[in-house]
PDB file of C-alpha atoms in Angstrom:
ATOM      1  CA  MET U1017     274.993-239.488-311.992  1.00 40.00           C
ATOM      2  CA  ILE U1018     275.606-242.990-313.485  1.00 38.00           C
ATOM      3  CA  SER U1019     278.342-242.419-316.461  1.00 40.00           C
ATOM      4  CA  ILE U1020     277.609-242.638-320.242  1.00 38.00           C
ATOM      5  CA  GLY U1021     279.037-246.132-319.972  1.00 41.00           C
ATOM      6  CA  GLY U1022     276.447-246.983-317.170  1.00 42.00           C
ATOM      7  CA  PHE U1023     273.481-245.516-319.109  1.00 36.00           C
ATOM      8  CA  LEU U1024     275.281-247.653-322.717  1.00 38.00           C
ATOM      9  CA  LYS U1025     275.119-250.869-321.408  1.00 42.00           C
ATOM     10  CA  ASN U1026     271.715-250.707-319.374  1.00 41.00           C
ATOM     11  CA  ALA U1027     269.764-249.084-321.807  1.00 39.00           C
ATOM     12  CA  SER U1028     269.400-252.043-323.610  1.00 41.00           C
ATOM     13  CA  ARG U1029     267.705-254.073-321.751  1.00 38.00           C
ATOM     14  CA  PHE U1030     264.663-251.338-321.638  1.00 37.00           C
ATOM     15  CA  ARG U1031     264.679-250.212-325.622  1.00 39.00           C
ATOM     16  CA  SER U1032     261.731-252.261-326.408  1.00 41.00           C
ATOM     17  CA  ASN U1033     259.516-250.882-323.615  1.00 43.00           C
ATOM     18  CA  ILE U1034     261.314-247.180-324.522  1.00 42.00           C
ATOM     19  CA  SER U1035     260.308-247.213-327.850  1.00 45.00           C
ATOM     20  CA  ALA U1036     257.001-247.996-327.232  1.00 46.00           C
ATOM     21  CA  LEU U1037     256.793-245.798-324.513  1.00 45.00           C
ATOM     22  CA  ARG U1038     258.476-243.373-327.266  1.00 50.00           C
ATOM     23  CA  ARG U1039     255.665-243.696-329.508  1.00 50.00           C
ATOM     24  CA  LYS U1040     253.014-243.186-327.005  1.00 62.00           C
ATOM     25  CA  GLY U1041     254.094-239.389-326.913  1.00 79.00           C
ATOM     26  CA  SER U1042     255.518-238.432-323.821  1.00 87.00           C
ATOM     27  CA  PRO U1043     254.222-239.765-320.548  1.00 90.00           C
ATOM     28  CA  ALA U1044     254.339-236.830-318.538  1.00 92.00           C
ATOM     29  CA  LYS U1045     250.723-235.713-318.563  1.00 91.00           C
ATOM     30  CA  ALA U1046     249.813-239.254-317.400  1.00 91.00           C
ATOM     31  CA  LEU U1047     252.021-238.938-314.493  1.00 92.00           C
ATOM     32  CA  GLY U1048     250.588-236.388-313.502  1.00 93.00           C
ATOM     33  CA  LEU U1049     253.809-234.161-314.308  1.00 95.00           C
ATOM     34  CA  ARG U1050     253.700-231.058-316.144  1.00 95.00           C
ATOM     35  CA  GLU U1051     257.087-230.784-319.279  1.00 94.00           C
ATOM     36  CA  ALA U1052     258.389-227.814-320.383  1.00 95.00           C
ATOM     37  CA  VAL U1053     261.201-228.131-323.431  1.00 93.00           C
ATOM     38  CA  VAL U1054     263.562-225.786-323.962  1.00 93.00           C
ATOM     39  CA  ASN U1055     265.638-225.701-326.990  1.00 91.00           C
ATOM     40  CA  PHE U1056     268.847-223.494-327.829  1.00 87.00           C
ATOM     41  CA  GLY U1057     268.673-223.878-331.548  1.00 80.00           C
ATOM     42  CA  THR U1058     271.414-222.853-333.718  1.00 73.00           C
ATOM     43  CA  PHE U1059     273.529-224.799-330.205  1.00 73.00           C
ATOM     44  CA  ASP U1060     271.254-227.710-331.470  1.00 81.00           C
ATOM     45  CA  PHE U1061     271.131-228.563-327.320  1.00 86.00           C
ATOM     46  CA  GLY U1062     267.725-228.330-325.565  1.00 89.00           C
ATOM     47  CA  PHE U1063     267.097-229.972-322.106  1.00 93.00           C
ATOM     48  CA  THR U1064     263.807-230.404-320.467  1.00 95.00           C
ATOM     49  CA  CYS U1065     261.950-229.110-316.987  1.00 96.00           C
ATOM     50  CA  ILE U1066     259.106-231.166-315.308  1.00 96.00           C
ATOM     51  CA  VAL U1067     257.253-230.601-312.372  1.00 96.00           C
ATOM     52  CA  GLY U1068     255.315-232.236-310.044  1.00 95.00           C
ATOM     53  CA  LYS U1069     256.084-235.120-307.785  1.00 92.00           C
ATOM     54  CA  ARG U1070     258.862-236.254-306.942  1.00 88.00           C
ATOM     55  CA  SER U1071     257.898-240.007-307.077  1.00 86.00           C
ATOM     56  CA  ALA U1072     257.272-239.903-310.115  1.00 90.00           C
ATOM     57  CA  VAL U1073     260.269-238.341-311.798  1.00 89.00           C
ATOM     58  CA  GLU U1074     261.916-241.532-311.581  1.00 87.00           C
ATOM     59  CA  ALA U1075     258.976-243.205-314.285  1.00 89.00           C
ATOM     60  CA  TYR U1076     259.687-240.185-316.385  1.00 92.00           C
ATOM     61  CA  GLY U1077     263.251-240.048-316.725  1.00 89.00           C
ATOM     62  CA  LEU U1078     262.879-244.026-317.426  1.00 88.00           C
ATOM     63  CA  TRP U1079     260.905-242.811-320.649  1.00 88.00           C
ATOM     64  CA  TYR U1080     263.302-239.973-321.149  1.00 89.00           C
ATOM     65  CA  PHE U1081     266.936-241.356-321.054  1.00 87.00           C
ATOM     66  CA  GLY U1082     265.815-244.701-321.405  1.00 83.00           C
ATOM     67  CA  ASP U1083     267.347-245.633-317.852  1.00 76.00           C
ATOM     68  CA  HIS U1084     266.814-245.078-314.319  1.00 75.00           C
ATOM     69  CA  LEU U1085     267.646-242.179-312.645  1.00 78.00           C
ATOM     70  CA  PRO U1086     269.890-241.999-309.711  1.00 73.00           C
ATOM     71  CA  ASP U1087     268.668-241.593-306.632  1.00 69.00           C
ATOM     72  CA  ASP U1088     271.090-238.465-306.147  1.00 65.00           C
ATOM     73  CA  GLY U1089     270.125-237.293-302.675  1.00 65.00           C
ATOM     74  CA  GLN U1090     266.918-235.806-300.690  1.00 66.00           C
ATOM     75  CA  ASP U1091     266.671-232.389-302.236  1.00 70.00           C
ATOM     76  CA  THR U1092     263.499-231.421-302.332  1.00 81.00           C
ATOM     77  CA  ARG U1093     263.885-228.057-303.656  1.00 88.00           C
ATOM     78  CA  GLY U1094     264.893-229.160-307.507  1.00 92.00           C
ATOM     79  CA  MET U1095     267.322-232.499-309.069  1.00 92.00           C
ATOM     80  CA  TYR U1096     269.121-232.380-312.535  1.00 91.00           C
ATOM     81  CA  TRP U1097     270.396-235.266-314.415  1.00 91.00           C
ATOM     82  CA  SER U1098     272.119-234.982-318.023  1.00 88.00           C
ATOM     83  CA  PHE U1099     273.742-237.813-319.994  1.00 83.00           C
ATOM     84  CA  GLY U1100     274.623-236.768-323.202  1.00 74.00           C
ATOM     85  CA  ASN U1101     272.776-234.273-324.988  1.00 73.00           C
ATOM     86  CA  ARG U1102     269.637-235.587-322.725  1.00 85.00           C
ATOM     87  CA  THR U1103     269.495-233.401-319.874  1.00 91.00           C
ATOM     88  CA  LEU U1104     266.700-232.457-317.109  1.00 94.00           C
ATOM     89  CA  ILE U1105     265.485-230.997-314.888  1.00 95.00           C
ATOM     90  CA  TRP U1106     262.604-231.580-312.179  1.00 95.00           C
ATOM     91  CA  ILE U1107     260.644-229.316-309.565  1.00 95.00           C
ATOM     92  CA  PRO U1108     258.013-230.492-307.083  1.00 94.00           C
ATOM     93  CA  ARG U1109     255.967-226.888-307.971  1.00 94.00           C
ATOM     94  CA  LYS U1110     255.557-224.366-310.654  1.00 95.00           C
ATOM     95  CA  PRO U1111     257.996-221.286-309.389  1.00 94.00           C
ATOM     96  CA  THR U1112     255.668-218.793-307.954  1.00 94.00           C
ATOM     97  CA  THR U1113     258.117-217.448-305.122  1.00 95.00           C
ATOM     98  CA  PRO U1114     261.183-215.957-305.254  1.00 96.00           C
ATOM     99  CA  GLU U1115     262.474-219.111-303.245  1.00 94.00           C
ATOM    100  CA  MET U1116     261.065-221.536-306.650  1.00 94.00           C
ATOM    101  CA  ILE U1117     262.745-219.062-308.743  1.00 95.00           C
ATOM    102  CA  GLY U1118     266.161-218.585-307.173  1.00 95.00           C
ATOM    103  CA  ALA U1119     265.437-223.291-307.450  1.00 94.00           C
ATOM    104  CA  LEU U1120     264.791-223.361-311.449  1.00 96.00           C
ATOM    105  CA  ALA U1121     268.113-221.072-311.598  1.00 96.00           C
ATOM    106  CA  HIS U1122     270.014-223.023-309.180  1.00 95.00           C
ATOM    107  CA  GLU U1123     269.099-225.773-311.593  1.00 95.00           C
ATOM    108  CA  VAL U1124     269.286-224.518-314.927  1.00 96.00           C
ATOM    109  CA  THR U1125     273.091-223.489-313.567  1.00 95.00           C
ATOM    110  CA  HIS U1126     274.034-226.426-313.683  1.00 93.00           C
ATOM    111  CA  VAL U1127     272.181-227.103-317.422  1.00 93.00           C
ATOM    112  CA  ILE U1128     273.868-223.925-319.223  1.00 93.00           C
ATOM    113  CA  ARG U1129     277.332-225.793-318.154  1.00 92.00           C
ATOM    114  CA  ALA U1130     276.416-228.772-319.425  1.00 89.00           C
ATOM    115  CA  MET U1131     275.543-227.261-322.736  1.00 89.00           C
ATOM    116  CA  PHE U1132     279.208-224.526-322.099  1.00 89.00           C
ATOM    117  CA  VAL U1133     281.568-226.960-321.219  1.00 88.00           C
ATOM    118  CA  THR U1134     280.606-230.419-321.065  1.00 85.00           C
ATOM    119  CA  TRP U1135     278.533-230.388-324.562  1.00 83.00           C
ATOM    120  CA  ALA U1136     280.762-227.705-326.324  1.00 84.00           C
ATOM    121  CA  GLY U1137     283.925-227.345-324.963  1.00 87.00           C
ATOM    122  CA  LEU U1138     283.481-224.368-323.574  1.00 87.00           C
ATOM    123  CA  PRO U1139     284.625-222.979-319.825  1.00 88.00           C
ATOM    124  CA  LEU U1140     283.635-220.745-318.186  1.00 88.00           C
ATOM    125  CA  THR U1141     286.065-217.728-318.372  1.00 91.00           C
ATOM    126  CA  ARG U1142     285.749-213.843-318.075  1.00 91.00           C
ATOM    127  CA  ASP U1143     285.769-213.651-321.663  1.00 91.00           C
ATOM    128  CA  THR U1144     283.388-216.354-322.109  1.00 88.00           C
ATOM    129  CA  ASP U1145     280.751-215.600-319.047  1.00 90.00           C
ATOM    130  CA  GLU U1146     279.110-212.891-321.334  1.00 93.00           C
ATOM    131  CA  ALA U1147     277.476-215.891-323.217  1.00 91.00           C
ATOM    132  CA  TYR U1148     276.667-218.297-320.260  1.00 92.00           C
ATOM    133  CA  ALA U1149     274.636-215.502-318.562  1.00 94.00           C
ATOM    134  CA  HIS U1150     273.144-214.379-322.338  1.00 94.00           C
ATOM    135  CA  ALA U1151     271.578-218.683-322.212  1.00 93.00           C
ATOM    136  CA  MET U1152     270.980-218.991-318.359  1.00 95.00           C
ATOM    137  CA  GLY U1153     269.127-215.552-319.128  1.00 95.00           C
ATOM    138  CA  TYR U1154     267.006-217.103-322.156  1.00 95.00           C
ATOM    139  CA  ALA U1155     266.385-220.375-320.631  1.00 95.00           C
ATOM    140  CA  MET U1156     264.708-218.574-316.995  1.00 96.00           C
ATOM    141  CA  ARG U1157     263.097-216.445-319.724  1.00 96.00           C
ATOM    142  CA  GLU U1158     261.575-219.342-321.670  1.00 95.00           C
ATOM    143  CA  LEU U1159     260.445-222.044-318.128  1.00 95.00           C
ATOM    144  CA  LEU U1160     258.768-219.150-316.752  1.00 95.00           C
ATOM    145  CA  THR U1161     256.974-218.210-319.940  1.00 95.00           C
ATOM    146  CA  ALA U1162     256.075-222.086-320.250  1.00 95.00           C
ATOM    147  CA  LEU U1163     255.095-222.633-316.543  1.00 93.00           C
ATOM    148  CA  LYS U1164     252.745-219.793-316.435  1.00 89.00           C
TER     149      LYS U1164
END
C-alpha cells in the first residue's frame, strides 16, 4: 500500500484531471462498475464498494483517490485500499453466494478496522468489540441492500 506521504506527493500531478473527473461525477458506470456508498453518519466516516472487472479498478482508483492504486496482488475475491478518510473496496461480482458474501465481509472487516483503529484511535479489545460488531453488521446490511 502506498504511504500517505507518497499519495500526497503524487496527487498534485493528477489534480487537474481529478477536478475534471469530479465535475462529471463518478466514473463507475462509464467503467462498467457498480458502486455502493456506505456512510456511518455520526462517525463522519464512510466507504465505497465497487463491483466489476478488476481491469477497471485502476481508473476508478485514480478518480477516487487522485492517485494510482498499488497492486496488492492477484486476489480475485476482493481488495481494499484506504488513504486518510477515503476507503475503497472492490469485489468482482455481486455477492450472491456464501463464498462471495464471505469475501465481502472479509473486505468490510478491513474497513471497520480502518475506521476504529486508524481513524478514531480505538483499538479492538474486549471492551470495544461490541462497537466493532455493530459497525460490521451495519456495513454489511447497507452493502447487501445497495447491491441487490
